[in-house]
Coordinates of C-alpha atoms in Angstrom, one line a residue:
M8 CA -3.4 34.4 -0.4
S9 CA -0.4 36.6 0.0
F10 CA 0.6 39.2 -2.6
L11 CA 3.8 37.4 -3.5
K12 CA 2.0 34.2 -4.0
T13 CA -0.5 35.8 -6.2
I14 CA 2.2 37.3 -8.4
K15 CA 3.9 33.9 -8.5
N16 CA 0.7 32.2 -9.6
W17 CA 0.1 34.8 -12.4
Y18 CA 3.7 34.4 -13.5
Y19 CA 3.3 30.7 -14.0
I20 CA -0.1 31.2 -15.7
S21 CA 1.6 33.6 -18.2
L22 CA 4.3 31.0 -18.9
K23 CA 1.6 28.4 -19.7
V24 CA -0.3 30.9 -21.9
K25 CA 3.0 31.6 -23.8
S26 CA 3.7 27.9 -24.1
R27 CA 0.2 27.1 -25.4
L28 CA 0.3 29.9 -28.0
L29 CA 3.7 29.3 -29.3
I30 CA 4.0 25.5 -29.0
G31 CA 0.6 24.0 -28.7
R32 CA -1.1 21.7 -26.3
P33 CA 1.0 20.1 -23.5
V34 CA 1.9 16.5 -23.3
L35 CA 1.8 14.9 -19.8
V36 CA 4.3 12.1 -19.5
M37 CA 3.3 10.1 -16.4
M38 CA 6.0 8.3 -14.4
Y39 CA 5.1 5.2 -12.5
H40 CA 7.2 2.5 -10.7
R41 CA 5.3 -0.2 -8.8
I42 CA 1.7 -1.1 -9.3
N43 CA 1.0 -3.1 -6.2
N44 CA -1.3 -3.2 -3.2
S45 CA 1.6 -3.3 -0.8
V46 CA 1.9 0.5 -0.8
G47 CA 3.0 0.8 2.8
E48 CA 6.4 2.1 1.7
K49 CA 5.4 5.7 2.1
L50 CA 9.0 6.8 2.5
T51 CA 9.7 6.4 -1.2
G52 CA 6.2 7.1 -2.6
L53 CA 6.9 4.8 -5.6
S54 CA 3.8 2.5 -5.4
V55 CA 0.3 3.0 -6.7
D56 CA -2.2 0.4 -5.6
I57 CA -4.1 -1.5 -8.3
S58 CA -7.5 0.0 -7.9
N59 CA -6.2 3.5 -7.9
F60 CA -4.1 2.7 -11.0
E61 CA -7.2 1.6 -12.8
K62 CA -8.9 4.9 -11.9
H63 CA -5.9 6.7 -13.3
L64 CA -6.2 4.8 -16.6
L65 CA -10.0 5.4 -16.9
F66 CA -9.4 9.1 -16.2
Y67 CA -6.7 9.3 -18.9
K68 CA -8.8 7.5 -21.5
N69 CA -11.7 9.8 -21.0
N70 CA -9.8 13.1 -20.9
F71 CA -6.6 12.9 -22.9
H72 CA -5.1 12.1 -26.3
I73 CA -3.1 9.0 -25.4
L74 CA 0.2 8.9 -27.1
R75 CA 3.1 6.5 -27.5
L76 CA 6.4 7.8 -26.5
E77 CA 7.9 7.2 -30.0
E78 CA 5.1 8.7 -32.1
E79 CA 4.7 12.4 -33.2
W80 CA 3.2 14.8 -30.7
T81 CA 1.9 17.4 -33.1
S82 CA -1.6 18.4 -34.1
L83 CA -3.2 17.3 -30.9
K84 CA -7.0 17.9 -30.5
K85 CA -6.6 17.8 -26.7
T86 CA -3.9 17.5 -24.1
G87 CA -1.6 14.5 -24.9
L88 CA -0.6 11.9 -22.3
V89 CA 2.1 9.2 -22.2
I90 CA 2.3 6.4 -19.7
T91 CA 5.8 5.3 -18.5
F92 CA 7.1 2.9 -15.8
D93 CA 10.6 3.0 -14.4
D94 CA 12.9 0.2 -13.0
G95 CA 11.2 -2.9 -14.5
Y96 CA 9.3 -4.3 -11.5
A97 CA 7.6 -7.7 -12.2
D98 CA 4.3 -6.2 -11.1
N99 CA 4.3 -4.1 -14.3
I100 CA 3.4 -7.3 -16.2
I101 CA 1.4 -9.0 -13.3
N102 CA -0.7 -6.0 -12.2
A103 CA -0.4 -3.1 -14.7
L104 CA -0.5 -4.9 -18.1
P105 CA -4.0 -6.5 -17.6
L106 CA -5.4 -3.0 -16.9
L107 CA -3.5 -1.5 -19.9
E108 CA -5.1 -4.2 -22.0
K109 CA -8.5 -3.6 -20.5
Y110 CA -8.5 0.1 -21.6
Q111 CA -6.2 -0.5 -24.6
L112 CA -3.6 2.1 -23.5
P113 CA 0.0 1.9 -24.6
A114 CA 3.0 2.4 -22.2
T115 CA 6.8 2.3 -22.1
I116 CA 8.6 0.3 -19.5
F117 CA 12.2 1.5 -18.7
V118 CA 14.2 -1.4 -17.5
T119 CA 17.1 -1.5 -15.1
T120 CA 18.9 -4.6 -16.3
L121 CA 20.9 -5.4 -13.2
N122 CA 18.1 -7.4 -11.4
I123 CA 16.6 -9.2 -14.4
D124 CA 16.1 -12.9 -13.4
S125 CA 17.1 -12.1 -9.9
R126 CA 15.3 -12.1 -6.5
D127 CA 17.4 -9.2 -5.4
E128 CA 15.5 -6.0 -4.5
F129 CA 16.4 -2.5 -5.5
W130 CA 18.4 -0.9 -2.7
W131 CA 15.8 1.7 -1.9
D132 CA 13.1 -1.0 -1.3
R133 CA 15.5 -2.9 1.0
L134 CA 16.4 0.3 2.8
V135 CA 12.7 1.1 3.5
F136 CA 12.2 -2.5 4.9
D137 CA 15.3 -2.2 7.1
Y138 CA 14.5 1.2 8.3
S139 CA 10.9 0.2 9.1
N140 CA 12.2 -2.7 11.2
C141 CA 14.7 -0.6 13.1
K142 CA 14.1 0.5 16.7
E143 CA 13.9 4.3 17.4
S144 CA 17.6 4.2 18.2
F145 CA 19.7 2.2 15.8
Y146 CA 23.3 1.9 14.5
V147 CA 25.0 2.5 11.2
P148 CA 28.1 0.5 10.0
N149 CA 31.4 2.2 10.9
Q150 CA 29.8 4.7 13.3
N151 CA 30.0 4.3 17.1
N152 CA 27.1 6.4 18.1
A153 CA 23.5 5.5 17.8
I154 CA 21.1 7.4 15.5
L155 CA 17.5 8.4 16.2
K156 CA 14.7 8.1 13.7
S157 CA 13.4 11.4 15.0
N158 CA 16.5 13.2 13.6
R159 CA 15.6 12.8 9.9
S160 CA 17.7 9.8 9.8
Y161 CA 16.0 8.2 6.7
T162 CA 17.4 10.9 4.5
F163 CA 20.8 10.4 6.0
L164 CA 20.7 6.7 5.3
T165 CA 19.5 7.3 1.7
D166 CA 22.4 9.5 1.1
C167 CA 24.8 7.0 2.6
V168 CA 23.6 4.1 0.5
H169 CA 23.0 6.0 -2.7
A170 CA 26.7 7.0 -2.8
L171 CA 27.9 3.4 -2.8
R172 CA 28.7 1.2 -5.8
N173 CA 26.3 -1.7 -6.0
E174 CA 28.9 -4.3 -4.9
N175 CA 29.4 -2.2 -1.8
K176 CA 25.7 -1.7 -1.1
E177 CA 25.3 -5.4 -0.4
E178 CA 28.1 -5.3 2.2
W179 CA 26.6 -2.2 3.8
F180 CA 23.1 -3.8 4.1
L181 CA 24.5 -7.1 5.6
A182 CA 26.4 -5.1 8.2
F183 CA 23.4 -2.8 8.9
E184 CA 21.0 -5.7 9.3
K185 CA 23.5 -7.6 11.6
I186 CA 24.1 -4.7 14.1
N187 CA 20.4 -3.9 14.2
N188 CA 19.1 -7.5 14.4
I189 CA 17.1 -7.3 11.3
S190 CA 16.1 -10.4 9.3
F191 CA 15.7 -9.4 5.7
L192 CA 14.1 -11.8 3.3
H193 CA 13.6 -11.2 -0.4
R194 CA 9.9 -10.4 -1.2
E195 CA 8.1 -11.6 -4.3
G196 CA 6.2 -8.3 -4.6
F197 CA 9.5 -6.3 -5.1
R198 CA 11.3 -8.4 -7.6
S199 CA 12.3 -7.3 -11.1
L200 CA 11.1 -8.8 -14.4
T201 CA 12.4 -12.2 -15.5
R202 CA 13.9 -12.7 -18.9
S203 CA 10.8 -14.6 -20.1
E204 CA 8.5 -11.8 -18.7
L205 CA 10.5 -9.1 -20.4
K206 CA 10.4 -11.0 -23.7
L207 CA 6.6 -11.3 -23.5
L208 CA 6.4 -7.6 -22.8
S209 CA 8.6 -6.7 -25.7
E210 CA 6.4 -8.7 -28.0
H211 CA 3.2 -7.1 -26.7
P212 CA 1.5 -4.5 -29.1
L213 CA 0.8 -2.1 -26.3
I214 CA 4.3 -2.1 -24.7
S215 CA 7.6 -0.4 -25.7
I216 CA 10.8 -1.1 -23.8
G217 CA 13.2 1.7 -22.8
I218 CA 16.6 2.0 -21.2
H219 CA 17.0 2.7 -17.5
T220 CA 20.7 1.8 -17.3
H221 CA 22.2 -1.3 -15.8
N222 CA 23.2 -0.4 -12.3
H223 CA 20.7 2.5 -11.7
Y224 CA 23.6 4.9 -11.0
S225 CA 23.1 8.7 -11.2
L226 CA 24.6 9.4 -14.6
G227 CA 25.4 12.9 -13.6
T228 CA 28.1 11.6 -11.2
L229 CA 29.8 9.5 -13.7
S230 CA 32.5 10.2 -16.4
Y231 CA 31.8 10.0 -20.1
E232 CA 33.4 6.6 -20.3
E233 CA 31.6 5.3 -17.3
Q234 CA 28.2 6.5 -18.6
K235 CA 28.9 5.0 -22.0
K236 CA 29.8 1.6 -20.5
E237 CA 26.7 1.7 -18.3
L238 CA 24.4 2.4 -21.2
Q239 CA 26.1 -0.1 -23.6
L240 CA 25.7 -2.8 -21.0
S241 CA 22.1 -2.0 -20.5
I242 CA 21.4 -1.9 -24.3
Q243 CA 23.3 -5.2 -24.8
N244 CA 21.2 -7.0 -22.1
L245 CA 17.9 -5.6 -23.6
N246 CA 18.9 -6.5 -27.1
E247 CA 19.3 -10.1 -26.1
L248 CA 15.6 -10.2 -25.1
T249 CA 13.8 -8.0 -27.7
T250 CA 13.9 -7.1 -31.3
Q251 CA 12.5 -3.6 -30.5
N252 CA 14.5 -0.6 -31.6
I253 CA 15.3 0.7 -28.1
K254 CA 16.0 4.4 -28.4
Y255 CA 14.7 6.2 -25.2
L256 CA 16.6 6.6 -22.0
A257 CA 14.9 7.4 -18.6
L258 CA 17.5 9.0 -16.4
P259 CA 17.8 7.3 -12.9
H260 CA 17.1 9.9 -10.3
G261 CA 16.8 12.4 -13.2
S262 CA 20.6 12.9 -13.0
Y263 CA 22.6 13.8 -16.1
N264 CA 25.4 16.1 -17.2
Q265 CA 26.9 17.3 -20.6
D266 CA 28.6 13.9 -21.0
T267 CA 25.2 12.2 -20.8
I268 CA 24.1 14.2 -23.8
E269 CA 27.3 13.3 -25.7
V270 CA 26.8 9.6 -24.9
M271 CA 23.2 9.9 -26.0
N272 CA 24.3 11.3 -29.3
D273 CA 27.1 8.7 -29.7
L274 CA 24.7 5.9 -29.1
N275 CA 22.1 7.4 -31.4
L276 CA 19.4 7.6 -28.7
S277 CA 16.2 9.5 -29.5
A278 CA 15.7 11.3 -26.2
V279 CA 16.3 11.3 -22.5
L280 CA 13.4 11.5 -20.0
L281 CA 13.8 13.5 -16.9
A282 CA 12.2 13.3 -13.5
N283 CA 11.3 16.9 -12.8
N284 CA 7.5 17.1 -12.4
Y285 CA 6.7 19.3 -15.3
Y286 CA 4.6 19.0 -18.5
S287 CA 6.2 18.4 -21.8
S288 CA 5.4 19.4 -25.4
S289 CA 6.3 18.7 -29.0
E290 CA 9.1 21.1 -28.5
N291 CA 10.6 19.0 -25.8
K292 CA 10.3 16.0 -28.1
A293 CA 12.2 17.8 -30.7
S294 CA 14.9 19.0 -28.3
R295 CA 15.3 15.3 -27.1
K296 CA 14.7 16.2 -23.4
I297 CA 11.3 15.1 -22.2
Y298 CA 9.9 16.2 -18.8
R299 CA 7.9 13.7 -16.7
I300 CA 5.4 13.8 -13.8
L301 CA 5.7 11.4 -10.9
M302 CA 2.3 9.8 -10.2
P303 CA 1.5 9.3 -6.5
N304 CA -1.1 6.9 -5.0
I305 CA -4.1 9.2 -5.3
K306 CA -7.6 9.0 -6.8
D307 CA -10.9 10.9 -7.5
N308 CA -10.7 14.7 -6.7
E309 CA -7.1 14.5 -5.5
L310 CA -6.2 12.9 -8.8
R311 CA -8.1 15.5 -10.9
N312 CA -6.6 18.4 -8.9
Y313 CA -3.1 17.0 -9.1
I314 CA -3.2 16.7 -12.9
K315 CA -4.9 20.0 -13.3
K316 CA -1.6 21.7 -12.3
Y317 CA -0.1 20.3 -15.6
D318 CA -3.1 20.1 -17.9
F319 CA -3.6 23.8 -18.2
K320 CA -6.6 25.3 -20.1
I321 CA -6.4 28.9 -21.0
W322 CA -9.7 29.2 -22.8

C-alpha cells in the first residue's frame, strides 16, 4: 500500500471516529431497484437476483437494528439499517415482498408514477436491450457515421437519451431500433407496478410508499416551477392510490439544486434521499438530507466486505 493511500485511509477512519463520537452509530440506507433473476443487464447494475436478495435480508436481520425510514434514528444499540427501493418495479411486490414478509423487515418503495399501469419500460432498461442487440458497428439517429461499441459508446448513448424529454425518448428509440434492425418487445420482468399492486403495497404493514417524481427527470436540471409541477403530479397520482402520508422524496439520479430544497419545503416534505454511496446518521435525518448505498448483486464474503466499508466499528 502506498504512503498516500495509507494517509487517505487513516483520514477516512478519523472522520468515522469523529462521526461516531459526536453523532452516534451510523444508519445504512440501502438502495435497491429490481429484484429479479434476469440480472444480465450488467451495464446498469440495478438488479439483484432473488436468492442473493434473501441472503442480504438474512444478513441485515442478524447484524443490524432494522429501522423504518419515518421512525426516529436515535439511541441505537447497534448500527441501523433502512431498506429502500427506487422506481417502482412490479418485481418489488412479486419477488421482494414475500422475502420481506418472511423475515418481517420493513421497506420503503419510491415510485416513479409515469409507468403505473403501463407495459412501457424505463428508458435505461430499453437502452440496455437495444445496445445488447446492436452489432459492433451501429448507427445513431441524426448521425451519418457509424459508432463502435469498443469506443465507450454505451456511455455516449446514455447521455444522449438522458438529456431528452420523455416524449422525445420514444421517438429516439423508434428511430434507433429502425436503423439498427432491432425488434424491441415489452418484457414482463421490467414493467412497473399496476394501480392495484400499488394499492396493495400501500396497505401492507411492512411497506411505506415514497415519491420518485413522475417522469424520473434529474431535478437539478429543472427550474423551481418545473420541479414543483413534477412533484405535485407525482404526489397527486400516489394520493389517488394510498391513504399513507407520503413525505419522503428519493432524488432520481441523485440530482438536485437549491430550488429542490425550496420545493421540498413548500410541499412540506420530510427529507430527500440522495444516491451517493455513503452512510447516514440521525444528524442526516435531522438535516433532511439522507445518504444511501447502492446495493449490487453480491453475496457472502463480498457482501460482508462491501457493507463493512460503511458499518464502521471503532472499538
